[in-house]
Coordinates of C-alpha atoms in Angstrom, one line a residue:
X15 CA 0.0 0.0 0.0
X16 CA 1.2 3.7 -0.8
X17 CA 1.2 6.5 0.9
X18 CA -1.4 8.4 -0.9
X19 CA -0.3 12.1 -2.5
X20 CA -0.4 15.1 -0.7
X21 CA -2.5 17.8 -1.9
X22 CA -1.5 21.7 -0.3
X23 CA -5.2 22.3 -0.8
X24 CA -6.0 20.9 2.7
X25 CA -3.0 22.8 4.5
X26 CA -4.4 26.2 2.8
X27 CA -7.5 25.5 3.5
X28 CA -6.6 25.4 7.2
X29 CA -4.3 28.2 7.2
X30 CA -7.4 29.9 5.5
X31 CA -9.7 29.3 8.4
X32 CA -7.3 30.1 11.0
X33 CA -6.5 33.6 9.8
X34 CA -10.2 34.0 8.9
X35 CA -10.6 33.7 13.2
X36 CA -7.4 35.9 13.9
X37 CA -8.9 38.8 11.8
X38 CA -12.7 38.5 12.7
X39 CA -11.7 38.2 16.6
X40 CA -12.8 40.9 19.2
X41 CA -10.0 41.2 21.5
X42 CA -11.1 42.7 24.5
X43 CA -11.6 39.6 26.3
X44 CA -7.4 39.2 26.1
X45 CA -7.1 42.8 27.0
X46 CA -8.8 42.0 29.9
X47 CA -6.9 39.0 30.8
X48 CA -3.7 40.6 30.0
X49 CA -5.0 42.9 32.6
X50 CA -5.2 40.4 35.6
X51 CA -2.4 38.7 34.8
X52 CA -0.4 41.8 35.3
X53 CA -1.8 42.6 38.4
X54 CA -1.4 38.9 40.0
X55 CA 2.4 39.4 38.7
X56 CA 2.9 42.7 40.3
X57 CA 1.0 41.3 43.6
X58 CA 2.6 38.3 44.0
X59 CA -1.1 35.9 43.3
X60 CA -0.6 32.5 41.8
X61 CA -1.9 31.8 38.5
X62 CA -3.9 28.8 37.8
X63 CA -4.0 26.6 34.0
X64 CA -6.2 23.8 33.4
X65 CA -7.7 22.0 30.6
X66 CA -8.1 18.3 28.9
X67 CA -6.1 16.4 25.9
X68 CA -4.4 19.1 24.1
X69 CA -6.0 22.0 26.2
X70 CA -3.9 20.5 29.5
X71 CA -1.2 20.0 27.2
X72 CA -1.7 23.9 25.9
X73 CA -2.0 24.4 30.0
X74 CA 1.7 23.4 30.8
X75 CA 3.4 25.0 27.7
X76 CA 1.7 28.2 28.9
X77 CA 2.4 27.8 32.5
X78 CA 6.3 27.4 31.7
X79 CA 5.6 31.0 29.6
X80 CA 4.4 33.1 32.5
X81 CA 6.8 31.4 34.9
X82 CA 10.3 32.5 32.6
X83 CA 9.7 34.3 29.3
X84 CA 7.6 37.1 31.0
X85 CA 11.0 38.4 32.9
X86 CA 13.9 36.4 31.5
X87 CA 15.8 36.5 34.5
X88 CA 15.9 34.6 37.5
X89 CA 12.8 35.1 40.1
X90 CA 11.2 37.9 37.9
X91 CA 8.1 35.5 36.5
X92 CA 5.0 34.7 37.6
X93 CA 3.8 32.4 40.3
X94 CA 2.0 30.2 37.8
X95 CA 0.7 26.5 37.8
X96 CA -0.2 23.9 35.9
X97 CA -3.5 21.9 37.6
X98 CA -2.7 19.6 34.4
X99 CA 1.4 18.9 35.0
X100 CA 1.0 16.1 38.5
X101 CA 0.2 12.9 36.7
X102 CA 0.2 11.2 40.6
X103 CA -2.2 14.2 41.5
X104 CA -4.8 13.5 38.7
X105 CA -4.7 10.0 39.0
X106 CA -4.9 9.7 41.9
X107 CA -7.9 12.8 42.3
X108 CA -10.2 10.7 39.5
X109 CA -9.8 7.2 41.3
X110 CA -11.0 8.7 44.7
X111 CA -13.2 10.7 44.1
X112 CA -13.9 11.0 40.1
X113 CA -12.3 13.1 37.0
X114 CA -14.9 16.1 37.3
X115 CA -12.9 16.5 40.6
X116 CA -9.2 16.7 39.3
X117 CA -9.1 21.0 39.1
X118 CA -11.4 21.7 41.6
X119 CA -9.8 20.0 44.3
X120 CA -6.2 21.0 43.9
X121 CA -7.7 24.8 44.0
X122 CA -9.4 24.0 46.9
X123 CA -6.1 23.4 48.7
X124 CA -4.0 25.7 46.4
X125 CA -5.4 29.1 45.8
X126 CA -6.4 32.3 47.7
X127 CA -8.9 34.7 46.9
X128 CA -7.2 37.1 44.2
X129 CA -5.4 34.5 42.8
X130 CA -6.7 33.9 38.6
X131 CA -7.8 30.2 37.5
X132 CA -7.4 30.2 33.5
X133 CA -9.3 27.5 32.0
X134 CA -8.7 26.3 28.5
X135 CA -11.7 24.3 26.5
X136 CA -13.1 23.6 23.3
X137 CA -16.7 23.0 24.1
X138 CA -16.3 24.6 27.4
X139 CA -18.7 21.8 28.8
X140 CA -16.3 19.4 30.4
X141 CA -17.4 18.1 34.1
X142 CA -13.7 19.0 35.2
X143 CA -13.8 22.6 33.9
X144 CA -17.0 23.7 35.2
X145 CA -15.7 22.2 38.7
X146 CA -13.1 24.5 38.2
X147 CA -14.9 27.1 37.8
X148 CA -17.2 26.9 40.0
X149 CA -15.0 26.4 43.0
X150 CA -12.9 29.9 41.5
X151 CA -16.2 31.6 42.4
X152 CA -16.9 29.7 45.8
X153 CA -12.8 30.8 46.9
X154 CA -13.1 34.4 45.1
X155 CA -10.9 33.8 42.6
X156 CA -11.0 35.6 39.2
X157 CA -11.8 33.1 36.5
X158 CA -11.2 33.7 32.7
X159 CA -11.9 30.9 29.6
X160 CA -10.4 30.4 26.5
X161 CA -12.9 28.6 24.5
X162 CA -14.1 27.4 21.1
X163 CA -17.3 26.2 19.5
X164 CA -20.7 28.0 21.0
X165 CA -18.7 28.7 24.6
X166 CA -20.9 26.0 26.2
X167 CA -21.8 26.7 30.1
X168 CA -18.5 28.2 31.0
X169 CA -18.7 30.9 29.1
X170 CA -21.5 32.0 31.5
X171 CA -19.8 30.7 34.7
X172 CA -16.6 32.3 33.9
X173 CA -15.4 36.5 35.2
X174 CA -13.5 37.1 31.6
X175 CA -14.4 35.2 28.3
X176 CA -12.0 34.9 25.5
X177 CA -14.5 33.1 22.9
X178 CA -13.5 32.1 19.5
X179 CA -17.2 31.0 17.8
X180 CA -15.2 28.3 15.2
X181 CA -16.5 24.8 15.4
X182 CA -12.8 23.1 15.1
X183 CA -10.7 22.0 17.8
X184 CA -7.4 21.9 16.6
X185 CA -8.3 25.5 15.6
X186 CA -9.9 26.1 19.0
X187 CA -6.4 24.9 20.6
X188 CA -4.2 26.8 18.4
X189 CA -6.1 30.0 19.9
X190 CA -5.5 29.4 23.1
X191 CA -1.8 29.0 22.4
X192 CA -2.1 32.5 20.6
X193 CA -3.8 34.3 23.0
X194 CA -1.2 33.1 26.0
X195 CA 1.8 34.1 23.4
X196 CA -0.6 37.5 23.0
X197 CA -0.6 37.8 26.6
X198 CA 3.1 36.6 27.2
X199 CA 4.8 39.2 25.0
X200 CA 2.3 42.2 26.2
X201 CA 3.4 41.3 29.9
X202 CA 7.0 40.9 28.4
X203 CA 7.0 44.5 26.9
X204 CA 5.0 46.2 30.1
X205 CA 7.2 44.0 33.1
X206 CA 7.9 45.9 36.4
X207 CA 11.4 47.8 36.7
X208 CA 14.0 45.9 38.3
X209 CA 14.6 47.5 41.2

């Protein structure tokens, strides 16, 4: 059996639909964000990533962002976390006491009111993330979502939305990598002196 011929047609047609959401995007929603994240920085909060399949993996890349490539120098990032990074943490979180638990409870132990919970999620109506969310609000801590497709519940439960209305997930997931290098090289260019 060969491998069959590759047509560019499909890669241009992707690259099509992707810049088709980059220019028809309202931005405010990252503006917002961008917002937060620069006052956790500045007040020493912790930031908090989560997500499933690609989102968690989008989650960790992001969290190693905000942590270094915000300052570039030693101690200057953000105190940022990956809810998605402790495979011993989520395993052993969904065999207790079930997977819609795995985010929820490590912010129940982890966070402080003023601390930001970023969820990342396609549909936006994953058990986990609405957990999530839902205990941000119970602890008073600010809650923004990245999301795709129609936004789903968490678009409602979160403080800031960052909704991108295209019904494809590898799209969906490219945008939240986008918006956290949006947010990353804004916090970059605007970082506290160095005293």
């Amino acid at each position: 059996m060969s491998p069959a011929p590759v047509s560019l047609t499909a890669f241009q047609d992707y690259a099509t639909r992707l810049q088709a959401v980059l220019a028809g995007s309202d931005w405010n929603g990252v503006g917002r964000l961008a917002q937060a994240m620069q006052e956790c920085w500045l007040k020493g909060r912790q930031v908090f990533l989560c997500g499933n399949g690609g989102s968690a993996g989008n989650a960790i890349h992001l969290a190693n962002d905000f942590l270094y490539g915000i300052a570039k120098r030693t101690g200057g990032g953000m105190r940022v976390s990956a809810l998605s990074a402790n495979a011993a943490v989520l395993t052993c979180l969904a065999n207790d006491i079930g997977y819609d638990h795995i985010y929820s409870e490590q912010l129940a132990v982890q966070a402080q009111p003023g601390d930001l919970l970023i969820v990342l999620s396609g549909s936006g109506n994953s058990g986990n993330i609405l957990r999530a969310l839902e205990q941000a609000r119970k602890m008073d801590v600010l809650s923004c979502a990245i999301l795709g497709y129609s936004g789903g519940k968490a678009k409602d439960l979160c403080d800031i939305p960052v909704h991108f209305a295209v019904d494809d997930m590898q799209i969906a997931e490219d945008m939240q990598v986008i918006v956290g290098h949006m947010v990353m090289q804004w916090l970059y260019e605007n970082k506290p002196a160095v005293e």
